[in-house]
PDB file of C-alpha atoms in Angstrom:
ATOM      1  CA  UNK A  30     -12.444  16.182  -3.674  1.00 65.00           C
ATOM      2  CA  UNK A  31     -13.300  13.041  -4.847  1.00 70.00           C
ATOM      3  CA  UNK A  32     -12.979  11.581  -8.648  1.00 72.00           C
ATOM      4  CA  UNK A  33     -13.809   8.261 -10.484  1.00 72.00           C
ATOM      5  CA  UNK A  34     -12.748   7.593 -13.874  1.00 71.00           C
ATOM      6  CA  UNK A  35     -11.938   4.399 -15.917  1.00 75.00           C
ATOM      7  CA  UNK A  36      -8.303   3.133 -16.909  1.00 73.00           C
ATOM      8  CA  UNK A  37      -7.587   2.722 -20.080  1.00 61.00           C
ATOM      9  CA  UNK A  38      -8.052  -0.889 -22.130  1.00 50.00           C
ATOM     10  CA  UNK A  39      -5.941  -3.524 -20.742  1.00 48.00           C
ATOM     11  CA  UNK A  40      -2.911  -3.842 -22.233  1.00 49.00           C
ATOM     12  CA  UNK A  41      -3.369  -7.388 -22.873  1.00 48.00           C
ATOM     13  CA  UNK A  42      -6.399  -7.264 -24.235  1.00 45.00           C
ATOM     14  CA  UNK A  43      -4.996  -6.956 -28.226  1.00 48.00           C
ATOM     15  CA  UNK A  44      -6.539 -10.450 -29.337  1.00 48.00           C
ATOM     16  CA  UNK A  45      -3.133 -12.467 -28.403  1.00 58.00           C
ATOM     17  CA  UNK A  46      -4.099 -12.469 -24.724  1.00 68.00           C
ATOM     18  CA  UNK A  47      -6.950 -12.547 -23.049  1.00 83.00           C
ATOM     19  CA  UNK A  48      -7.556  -9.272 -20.529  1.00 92.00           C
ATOM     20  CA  UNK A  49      -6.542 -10.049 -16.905  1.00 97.00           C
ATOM     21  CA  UNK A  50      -9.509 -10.334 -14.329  1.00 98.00           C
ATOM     22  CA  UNK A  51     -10.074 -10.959 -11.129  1.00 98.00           C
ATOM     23  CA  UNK A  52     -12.409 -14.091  -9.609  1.00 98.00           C
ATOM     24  CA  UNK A  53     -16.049 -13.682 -11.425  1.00 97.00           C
ATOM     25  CA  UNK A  54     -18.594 -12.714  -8.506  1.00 97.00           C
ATOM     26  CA  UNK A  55     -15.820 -10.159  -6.914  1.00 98.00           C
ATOM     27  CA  UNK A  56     -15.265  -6.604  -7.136  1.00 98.00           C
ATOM     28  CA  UNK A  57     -11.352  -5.881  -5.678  1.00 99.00           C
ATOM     29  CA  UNK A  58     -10.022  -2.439  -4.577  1.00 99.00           C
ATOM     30  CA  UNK A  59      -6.426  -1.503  -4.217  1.00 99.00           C
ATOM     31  CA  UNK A  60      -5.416   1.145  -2.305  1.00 99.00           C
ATOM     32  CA  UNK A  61      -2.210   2.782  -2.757  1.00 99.00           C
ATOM     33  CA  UNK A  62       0.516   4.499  -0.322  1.00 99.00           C
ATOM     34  CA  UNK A  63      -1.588   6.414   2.354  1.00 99.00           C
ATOM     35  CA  UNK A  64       1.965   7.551   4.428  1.00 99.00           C
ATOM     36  CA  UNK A  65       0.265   9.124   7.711  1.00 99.00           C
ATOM     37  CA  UNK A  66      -2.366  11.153   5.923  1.00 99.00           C
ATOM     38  CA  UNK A  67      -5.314  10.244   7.685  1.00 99.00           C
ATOM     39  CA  UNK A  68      -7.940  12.285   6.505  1.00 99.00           C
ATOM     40  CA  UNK A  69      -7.248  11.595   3.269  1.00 99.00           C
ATOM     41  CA  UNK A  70      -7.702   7.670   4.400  1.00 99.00           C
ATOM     42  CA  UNK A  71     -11.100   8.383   5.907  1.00 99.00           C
ATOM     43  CA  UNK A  72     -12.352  10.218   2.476  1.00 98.00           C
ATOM     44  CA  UNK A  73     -11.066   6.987   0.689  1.00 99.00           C
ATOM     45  CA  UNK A  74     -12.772   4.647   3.066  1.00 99.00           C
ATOM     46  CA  UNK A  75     -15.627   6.437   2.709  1.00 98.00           C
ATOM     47  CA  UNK A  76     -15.259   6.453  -0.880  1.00 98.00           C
ATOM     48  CA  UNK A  77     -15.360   2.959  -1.557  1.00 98.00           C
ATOM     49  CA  UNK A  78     -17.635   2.164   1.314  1.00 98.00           C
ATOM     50  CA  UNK A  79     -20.508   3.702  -0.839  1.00 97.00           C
ATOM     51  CA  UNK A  80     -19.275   1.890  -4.129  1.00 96.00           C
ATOM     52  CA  UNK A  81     -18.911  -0.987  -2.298  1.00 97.00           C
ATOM     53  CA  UNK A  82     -22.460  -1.362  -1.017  1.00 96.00           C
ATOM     54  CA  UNK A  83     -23.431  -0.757  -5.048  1.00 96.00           C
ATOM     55  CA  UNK A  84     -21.781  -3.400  -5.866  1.00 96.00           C
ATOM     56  CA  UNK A  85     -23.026  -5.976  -2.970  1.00 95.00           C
ATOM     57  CA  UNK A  86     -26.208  -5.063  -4.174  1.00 94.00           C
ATOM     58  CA  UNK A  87     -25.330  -6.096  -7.688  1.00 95.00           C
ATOM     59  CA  UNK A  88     -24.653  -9.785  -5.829  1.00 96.00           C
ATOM     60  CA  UNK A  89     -20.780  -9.014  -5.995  1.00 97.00           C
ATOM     61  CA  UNK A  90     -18.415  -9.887  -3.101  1.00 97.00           C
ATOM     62  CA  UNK A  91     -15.759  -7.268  -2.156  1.00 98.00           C
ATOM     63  CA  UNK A  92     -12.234  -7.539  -1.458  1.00 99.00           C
ATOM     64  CA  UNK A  93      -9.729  -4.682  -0.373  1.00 99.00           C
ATOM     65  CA  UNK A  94      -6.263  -4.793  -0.699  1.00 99.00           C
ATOM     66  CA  UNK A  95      -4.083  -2.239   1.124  1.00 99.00           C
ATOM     67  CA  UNK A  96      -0.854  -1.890  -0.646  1.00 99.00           C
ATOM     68  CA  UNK A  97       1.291  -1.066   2.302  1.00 99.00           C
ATOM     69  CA  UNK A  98       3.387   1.883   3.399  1.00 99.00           C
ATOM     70  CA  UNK A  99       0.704   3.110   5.995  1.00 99.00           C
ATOM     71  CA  UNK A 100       3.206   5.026   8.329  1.00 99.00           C
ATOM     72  CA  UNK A 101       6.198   7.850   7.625  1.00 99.00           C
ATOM     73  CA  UNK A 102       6.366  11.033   5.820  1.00 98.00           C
ATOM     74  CA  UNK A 103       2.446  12.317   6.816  1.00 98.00           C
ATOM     75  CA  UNK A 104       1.936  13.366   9.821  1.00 98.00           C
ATOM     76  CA  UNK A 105      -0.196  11.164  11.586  1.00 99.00           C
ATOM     77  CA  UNK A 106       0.922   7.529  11.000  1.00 99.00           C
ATOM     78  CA  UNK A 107      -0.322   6.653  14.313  1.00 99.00           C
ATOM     79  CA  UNK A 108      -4.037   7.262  13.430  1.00 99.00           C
ATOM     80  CA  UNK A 109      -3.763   5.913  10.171  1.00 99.00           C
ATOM     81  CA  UNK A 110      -2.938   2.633  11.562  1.00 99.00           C
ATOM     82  CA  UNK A 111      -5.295   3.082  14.417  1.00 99.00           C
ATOM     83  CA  UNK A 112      -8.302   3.096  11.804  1.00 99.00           C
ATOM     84  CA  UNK A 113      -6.764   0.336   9.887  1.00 99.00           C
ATOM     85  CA  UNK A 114      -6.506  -1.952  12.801  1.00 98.00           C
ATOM     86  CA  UNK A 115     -10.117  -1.469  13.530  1.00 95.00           C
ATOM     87  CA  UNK A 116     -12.320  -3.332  10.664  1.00 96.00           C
ATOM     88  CA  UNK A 117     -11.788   0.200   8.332  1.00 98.00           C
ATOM     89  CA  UNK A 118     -14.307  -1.381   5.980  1.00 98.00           C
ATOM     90  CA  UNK A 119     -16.878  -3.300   7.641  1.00 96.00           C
ATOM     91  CA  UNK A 120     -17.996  -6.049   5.529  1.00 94.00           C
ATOM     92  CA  UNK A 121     -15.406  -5.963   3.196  1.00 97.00           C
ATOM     93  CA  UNK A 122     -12.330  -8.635   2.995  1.00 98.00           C
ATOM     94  CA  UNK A 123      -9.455  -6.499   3.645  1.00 99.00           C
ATOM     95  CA  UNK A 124      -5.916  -7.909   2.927  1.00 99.00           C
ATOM     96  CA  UNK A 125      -2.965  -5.187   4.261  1.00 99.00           C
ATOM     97  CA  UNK A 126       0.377  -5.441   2.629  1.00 99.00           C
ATOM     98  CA  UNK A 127       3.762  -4.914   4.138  1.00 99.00           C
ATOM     99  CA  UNK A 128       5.800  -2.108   2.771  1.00 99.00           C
ATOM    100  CA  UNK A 129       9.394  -1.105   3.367  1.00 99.00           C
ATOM    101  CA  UNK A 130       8.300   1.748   5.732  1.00 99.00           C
ATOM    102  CA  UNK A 131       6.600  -0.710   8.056  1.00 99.00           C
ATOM    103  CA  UNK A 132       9.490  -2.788   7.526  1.00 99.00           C
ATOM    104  CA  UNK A 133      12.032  -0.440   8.867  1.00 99.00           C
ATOM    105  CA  UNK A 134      10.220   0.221  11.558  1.00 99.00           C
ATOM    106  CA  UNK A 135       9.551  -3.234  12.540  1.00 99.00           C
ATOM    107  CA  UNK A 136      13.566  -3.045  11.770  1.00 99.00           C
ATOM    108  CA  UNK A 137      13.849   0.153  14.263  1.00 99.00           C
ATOM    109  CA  UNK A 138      11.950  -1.820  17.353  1.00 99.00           C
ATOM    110  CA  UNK A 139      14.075  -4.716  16.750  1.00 99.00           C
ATOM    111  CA  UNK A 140      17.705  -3.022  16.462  1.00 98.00           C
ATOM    112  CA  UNK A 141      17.518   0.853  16.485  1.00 98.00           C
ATOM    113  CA  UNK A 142      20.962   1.460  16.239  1.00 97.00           C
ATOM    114  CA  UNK A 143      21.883  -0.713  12.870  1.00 97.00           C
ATOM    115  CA  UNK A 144      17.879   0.454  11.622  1.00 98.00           C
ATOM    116  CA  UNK A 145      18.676   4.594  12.953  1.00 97.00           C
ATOM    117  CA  UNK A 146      18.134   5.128   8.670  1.00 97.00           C
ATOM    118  CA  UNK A 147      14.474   4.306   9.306  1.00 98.00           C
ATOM    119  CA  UNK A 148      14.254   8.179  11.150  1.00 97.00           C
ATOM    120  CA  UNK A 149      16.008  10.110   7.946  1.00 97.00           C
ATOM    121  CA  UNK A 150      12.947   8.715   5.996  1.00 96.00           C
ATOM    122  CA  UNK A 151       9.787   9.356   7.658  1.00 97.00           C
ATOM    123  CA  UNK A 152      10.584   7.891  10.563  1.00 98.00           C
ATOM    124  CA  UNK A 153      10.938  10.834  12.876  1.00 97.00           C
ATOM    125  CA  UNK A 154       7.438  12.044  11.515  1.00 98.00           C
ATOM    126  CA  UNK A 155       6.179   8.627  12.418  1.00 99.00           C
ATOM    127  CA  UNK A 156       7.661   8.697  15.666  1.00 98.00           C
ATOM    128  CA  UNK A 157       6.582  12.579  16.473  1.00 98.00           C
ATOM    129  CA  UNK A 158       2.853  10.962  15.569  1.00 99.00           C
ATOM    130  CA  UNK A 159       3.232   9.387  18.920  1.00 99.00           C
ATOM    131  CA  UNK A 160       4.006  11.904  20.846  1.00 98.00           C
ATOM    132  CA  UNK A 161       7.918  11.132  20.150  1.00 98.00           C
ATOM    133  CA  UNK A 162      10.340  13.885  19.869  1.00 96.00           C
ATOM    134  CA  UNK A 163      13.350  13.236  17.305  1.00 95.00           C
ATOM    135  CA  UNK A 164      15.644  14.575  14.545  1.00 90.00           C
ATOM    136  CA  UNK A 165      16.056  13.626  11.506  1.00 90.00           C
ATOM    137  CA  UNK A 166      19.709  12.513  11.067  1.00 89.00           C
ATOM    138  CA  UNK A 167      19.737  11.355  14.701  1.00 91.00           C
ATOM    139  CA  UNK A 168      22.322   7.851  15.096  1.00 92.00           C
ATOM    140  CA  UNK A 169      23.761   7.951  18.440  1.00 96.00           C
ATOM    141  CA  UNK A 170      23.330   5.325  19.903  1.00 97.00           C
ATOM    142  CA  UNK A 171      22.172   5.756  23.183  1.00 98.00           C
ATOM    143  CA  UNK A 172      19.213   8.301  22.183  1.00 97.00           C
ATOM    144  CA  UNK A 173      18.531   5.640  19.148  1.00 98.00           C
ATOM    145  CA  UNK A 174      17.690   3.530  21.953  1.00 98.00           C
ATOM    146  CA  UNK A 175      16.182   5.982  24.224  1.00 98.00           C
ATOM    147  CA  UNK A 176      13.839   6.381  20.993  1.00 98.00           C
ATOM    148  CA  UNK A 177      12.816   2.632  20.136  1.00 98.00           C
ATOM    149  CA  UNK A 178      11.877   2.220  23.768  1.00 99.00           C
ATOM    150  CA  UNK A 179       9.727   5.342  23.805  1.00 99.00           C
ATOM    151  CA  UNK A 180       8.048   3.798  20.783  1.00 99.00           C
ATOM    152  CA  UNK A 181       7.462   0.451  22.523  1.00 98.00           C
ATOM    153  CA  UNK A 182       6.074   2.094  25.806  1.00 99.00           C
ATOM    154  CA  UNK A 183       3.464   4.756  23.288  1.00 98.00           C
ATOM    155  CA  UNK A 184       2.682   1.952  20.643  1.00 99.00           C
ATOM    156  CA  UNK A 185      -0.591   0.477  21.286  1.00 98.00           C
ATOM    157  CA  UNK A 186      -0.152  -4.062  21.309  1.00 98.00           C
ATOM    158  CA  UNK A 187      -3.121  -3.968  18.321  1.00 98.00           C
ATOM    159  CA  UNK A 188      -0.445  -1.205  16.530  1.00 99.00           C
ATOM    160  CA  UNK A 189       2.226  -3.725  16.559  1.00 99.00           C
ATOM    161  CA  UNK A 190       0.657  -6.853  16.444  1.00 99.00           C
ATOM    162  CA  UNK A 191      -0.746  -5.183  12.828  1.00 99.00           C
ATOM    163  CA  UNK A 192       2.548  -4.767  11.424  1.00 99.00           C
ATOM    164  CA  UNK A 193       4.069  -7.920  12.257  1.00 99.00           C
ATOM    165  CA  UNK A 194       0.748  -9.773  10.991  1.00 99.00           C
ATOM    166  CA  UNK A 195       1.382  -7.346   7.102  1.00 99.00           C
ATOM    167  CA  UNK A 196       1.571  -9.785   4.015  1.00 98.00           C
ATOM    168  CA  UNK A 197       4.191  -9.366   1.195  1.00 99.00           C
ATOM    169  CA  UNK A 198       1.535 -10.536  -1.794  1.00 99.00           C
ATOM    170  CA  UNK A 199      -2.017 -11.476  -2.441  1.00 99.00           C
ATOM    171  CA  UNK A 200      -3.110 -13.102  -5.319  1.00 99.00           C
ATOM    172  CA  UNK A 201      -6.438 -12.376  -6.942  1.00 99.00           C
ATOM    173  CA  UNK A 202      -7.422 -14.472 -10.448  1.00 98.00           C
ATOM    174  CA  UNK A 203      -5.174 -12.642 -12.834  1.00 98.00           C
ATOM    175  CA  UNK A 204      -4.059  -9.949 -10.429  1.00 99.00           C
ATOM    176  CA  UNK A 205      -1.022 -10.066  -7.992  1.00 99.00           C
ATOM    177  CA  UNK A 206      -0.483  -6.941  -5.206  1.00 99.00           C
ATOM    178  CA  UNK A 207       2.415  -6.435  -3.781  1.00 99.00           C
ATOM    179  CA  UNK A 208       4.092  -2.706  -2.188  1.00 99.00           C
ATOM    180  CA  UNK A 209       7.079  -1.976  -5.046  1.00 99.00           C
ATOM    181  CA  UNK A 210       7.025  -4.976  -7.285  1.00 99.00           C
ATOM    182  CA  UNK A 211       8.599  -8.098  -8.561  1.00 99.00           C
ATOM    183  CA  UNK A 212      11.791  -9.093 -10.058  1.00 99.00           C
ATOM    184  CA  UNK A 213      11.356  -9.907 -13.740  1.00 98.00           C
ATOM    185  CA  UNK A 214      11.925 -13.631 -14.666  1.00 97.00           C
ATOM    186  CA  UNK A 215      11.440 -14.767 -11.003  1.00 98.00           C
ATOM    187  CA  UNK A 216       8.723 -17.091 -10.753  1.00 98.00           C
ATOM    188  CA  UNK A 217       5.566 -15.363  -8.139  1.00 98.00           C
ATOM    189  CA  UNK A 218       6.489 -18.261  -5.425  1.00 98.00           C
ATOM    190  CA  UNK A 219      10.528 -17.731  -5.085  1.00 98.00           C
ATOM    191  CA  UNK A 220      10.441 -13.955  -5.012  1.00 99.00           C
ATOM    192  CA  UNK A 221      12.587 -12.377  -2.463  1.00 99.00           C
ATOM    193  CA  UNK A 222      10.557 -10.250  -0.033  1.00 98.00           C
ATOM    194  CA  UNK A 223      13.028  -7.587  -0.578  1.00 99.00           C
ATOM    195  CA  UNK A 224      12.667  -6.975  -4.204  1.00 99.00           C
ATOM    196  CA  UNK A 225       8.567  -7.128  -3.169  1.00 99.00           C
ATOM    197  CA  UNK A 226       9.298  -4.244  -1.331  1.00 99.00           C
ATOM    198  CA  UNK A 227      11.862  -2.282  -2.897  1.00 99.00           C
ATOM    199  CA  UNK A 228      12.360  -3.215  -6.440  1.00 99.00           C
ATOM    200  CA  UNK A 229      12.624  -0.417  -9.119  1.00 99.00           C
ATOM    201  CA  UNK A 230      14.368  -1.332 -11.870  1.00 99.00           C
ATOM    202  CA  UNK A 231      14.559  -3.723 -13.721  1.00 98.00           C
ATOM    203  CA  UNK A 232      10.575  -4.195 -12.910  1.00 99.00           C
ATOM    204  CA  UNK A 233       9.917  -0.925 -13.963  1.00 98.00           C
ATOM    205  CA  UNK A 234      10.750  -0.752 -17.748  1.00 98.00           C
ATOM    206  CA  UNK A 235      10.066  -4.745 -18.191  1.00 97.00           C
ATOM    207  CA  UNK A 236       7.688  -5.570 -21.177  1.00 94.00           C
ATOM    208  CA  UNK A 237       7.347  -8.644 -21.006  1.00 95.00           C
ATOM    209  CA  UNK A 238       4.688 -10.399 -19.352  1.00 95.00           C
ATOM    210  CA  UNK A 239       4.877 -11.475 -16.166  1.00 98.00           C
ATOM    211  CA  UNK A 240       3.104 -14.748 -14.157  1.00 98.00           C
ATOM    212  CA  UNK A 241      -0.156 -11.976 -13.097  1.00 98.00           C
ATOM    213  CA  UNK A 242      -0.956  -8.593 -13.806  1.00 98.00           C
ATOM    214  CA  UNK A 243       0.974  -6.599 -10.949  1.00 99.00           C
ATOM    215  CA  UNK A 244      -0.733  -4.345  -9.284  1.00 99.00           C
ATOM    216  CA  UNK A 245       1.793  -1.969  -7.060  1.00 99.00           C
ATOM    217  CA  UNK A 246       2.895   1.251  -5.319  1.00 99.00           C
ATOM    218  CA  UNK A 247       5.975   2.672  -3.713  1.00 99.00           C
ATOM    219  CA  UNK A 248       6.850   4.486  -6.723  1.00 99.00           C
ATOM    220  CA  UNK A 249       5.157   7.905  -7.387  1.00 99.00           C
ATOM    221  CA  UNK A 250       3.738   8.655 -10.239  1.00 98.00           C
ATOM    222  CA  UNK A 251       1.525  11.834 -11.301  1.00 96.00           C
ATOM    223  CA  UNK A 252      -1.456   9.797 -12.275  1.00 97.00           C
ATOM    224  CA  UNK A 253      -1.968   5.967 -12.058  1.00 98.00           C
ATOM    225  CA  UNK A 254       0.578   4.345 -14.601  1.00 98.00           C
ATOM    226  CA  UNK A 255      -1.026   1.655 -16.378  1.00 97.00           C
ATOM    227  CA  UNK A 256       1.206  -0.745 -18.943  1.00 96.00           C
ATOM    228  CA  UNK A 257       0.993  -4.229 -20.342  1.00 95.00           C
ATOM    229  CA  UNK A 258       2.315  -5.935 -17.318  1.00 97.00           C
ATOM    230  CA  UNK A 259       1.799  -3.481 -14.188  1.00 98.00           C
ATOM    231  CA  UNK A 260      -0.417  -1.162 -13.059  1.00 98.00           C
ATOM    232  CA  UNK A 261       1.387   1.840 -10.232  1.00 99.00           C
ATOM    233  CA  UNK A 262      -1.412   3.461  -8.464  1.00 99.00           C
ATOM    234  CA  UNK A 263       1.357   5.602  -5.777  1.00 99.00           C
ATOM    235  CA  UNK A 264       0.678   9.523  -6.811  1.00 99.00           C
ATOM    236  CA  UNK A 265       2.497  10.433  -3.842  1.00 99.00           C
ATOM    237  CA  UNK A 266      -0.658  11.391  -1.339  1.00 99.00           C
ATOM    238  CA  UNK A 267       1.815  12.684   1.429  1.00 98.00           C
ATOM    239  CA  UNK A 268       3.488  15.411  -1.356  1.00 98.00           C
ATOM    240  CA  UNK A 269       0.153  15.834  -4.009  1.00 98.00           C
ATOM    241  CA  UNK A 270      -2.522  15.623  -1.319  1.00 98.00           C
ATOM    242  CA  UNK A 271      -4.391  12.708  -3.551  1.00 98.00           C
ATOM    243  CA  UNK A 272      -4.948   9.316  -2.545  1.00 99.00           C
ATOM    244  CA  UNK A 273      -5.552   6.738  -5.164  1.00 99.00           C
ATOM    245  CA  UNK A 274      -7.380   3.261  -5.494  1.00 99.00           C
ATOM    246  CA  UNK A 275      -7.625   0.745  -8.369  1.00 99.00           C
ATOM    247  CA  UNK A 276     -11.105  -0.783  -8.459  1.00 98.00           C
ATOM    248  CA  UNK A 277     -11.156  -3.960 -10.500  1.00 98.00           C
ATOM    249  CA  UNK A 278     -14.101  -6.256 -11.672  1.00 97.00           C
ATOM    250  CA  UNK A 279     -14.286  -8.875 -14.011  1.00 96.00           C
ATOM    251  CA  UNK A 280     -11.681  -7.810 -16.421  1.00 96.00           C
ATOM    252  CA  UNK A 281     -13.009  -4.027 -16.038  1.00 96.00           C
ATOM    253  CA  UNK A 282     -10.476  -1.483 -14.337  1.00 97.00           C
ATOM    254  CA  UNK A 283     -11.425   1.747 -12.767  1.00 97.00           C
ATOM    255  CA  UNK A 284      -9.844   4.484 -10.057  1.00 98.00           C
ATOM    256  CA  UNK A 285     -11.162   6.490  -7.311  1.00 98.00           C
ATOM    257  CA  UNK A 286      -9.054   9.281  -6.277  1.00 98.00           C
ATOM    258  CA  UNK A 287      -9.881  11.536  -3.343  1.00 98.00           C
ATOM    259  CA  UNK A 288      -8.285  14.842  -2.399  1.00 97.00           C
ATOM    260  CA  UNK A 289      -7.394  17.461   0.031  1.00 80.00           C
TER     261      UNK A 289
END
């Protein structure tokens, strides 16, 4: 299944502000949380590989921005990262964003014991995509251990070197990506990376704007929420079986949603 249909107006487009856009000459995607589910990655690259090549033949250049949280929860984080290691959209700028599941696993490598959380959330299904037995709940020490250095001997270097090389923002004209967020008031420069990552509330409910246009995940949402100062494009692909992308050009908006 795949569906495209158009956002509604920008919410600052009421005559007071002008509607946010991204650089003229570019069309951007945003992809939201893909969390193991491969296949439904490859119908989404394959999605906006055809658009894409519509819109370089309009004269357009193309940007991609994956919104992070790549890994946990689906069943196959290890081949989802393998494909996005490995140019996933060939001839388009792609910029991949760190989210708090790559995070805690970068946390897991580095310290498993004081990071053991990271399996009660999608890591074990991570792990098991590896080849990786382990339990949910697990937090001895010694078989926390035991697990991070299974990891490191099964994890392939481009794997790793991938998550340690994730960004916590992109700017794009108007637009600013980031995996949960931003904390209201905070200028875009001094953020803290853990609010970019985790933040719920207050960013969730604020109406006023912000510095960009934030365009986000992390939190699931039946359809793509759209408001005056964010726009949430995480419908949950690991639990609803539907992937979704923002396409953005000029100061037009757009989604592409694929299915199971």
């Amino acid at each position: 299944m795949r569906s495209w249909f158009p956002a509604r107006p920008p919410g600052r487009g009421d005559g007071r502000m002008p509607a946010p856009s991204v650089p003229d000459g570019v069309c951007a995607y945003a992809i939201g949380d893909i969390h193991g589910e491969r296949k439904l990655l490859d119908s989404m690259l394959a999605a906006i590989a055809g658009d894409a090549e519509r819109r370089r033949g309009d004269g357009l250049g193309v940007v991609a921005v994956f919104l992070g949280d790549y890994i946990d929860r689906g069943m196959d984080s290890c081949g989802v990262l393998d494909r996005l290691c490995r140019e996933p959209l060939p001839g388009v700028e792609c910029h991949f964003l760190l989210g708090n599941h790559e995070a805690a696993m970068l946390d897991f490598i580095e310290d498993p014991v004081r990071a053991s959380e990271w399996l009660n959330y999608g890591g074990a299904e991570a792990l098991g995509s590896y080849g990786i037995r382990a339990s949910v709940g697990t937090s001895d020490p010694s078989r926390c251990k035991a697990l991070r250095d299974s990891l490191l001997e099964r994890l392939p270097d481009e794997h790793l070197a991938f998550l340690k090389a994730l960004k916590p923002m992109v700017v794009l004209g108007d637009y600013a990506f980031v995996h949960a967020g931003v904390r209201p008031g905070r200028p875009l420069a001094r953020q803290r990376t853990d609010d970019l990552l985790t933040i719920r509330e207050p960013f969730l409910s604020w109406l006023r704007p912000h510095e960009k246009m934030i365009v986000h995940g992390h939190t699931v949402t039946q359809s793509p929420e759209v408001t005056a100062t964010r726009i949430g494009i995480d419908t949950g692909a690991y639990a609803t079986g539907v992937l979704t992308a923002l396409v953005l050009c000029g100061a037009g908006r757009s989604f592409i949603q694929v299915g199971a």
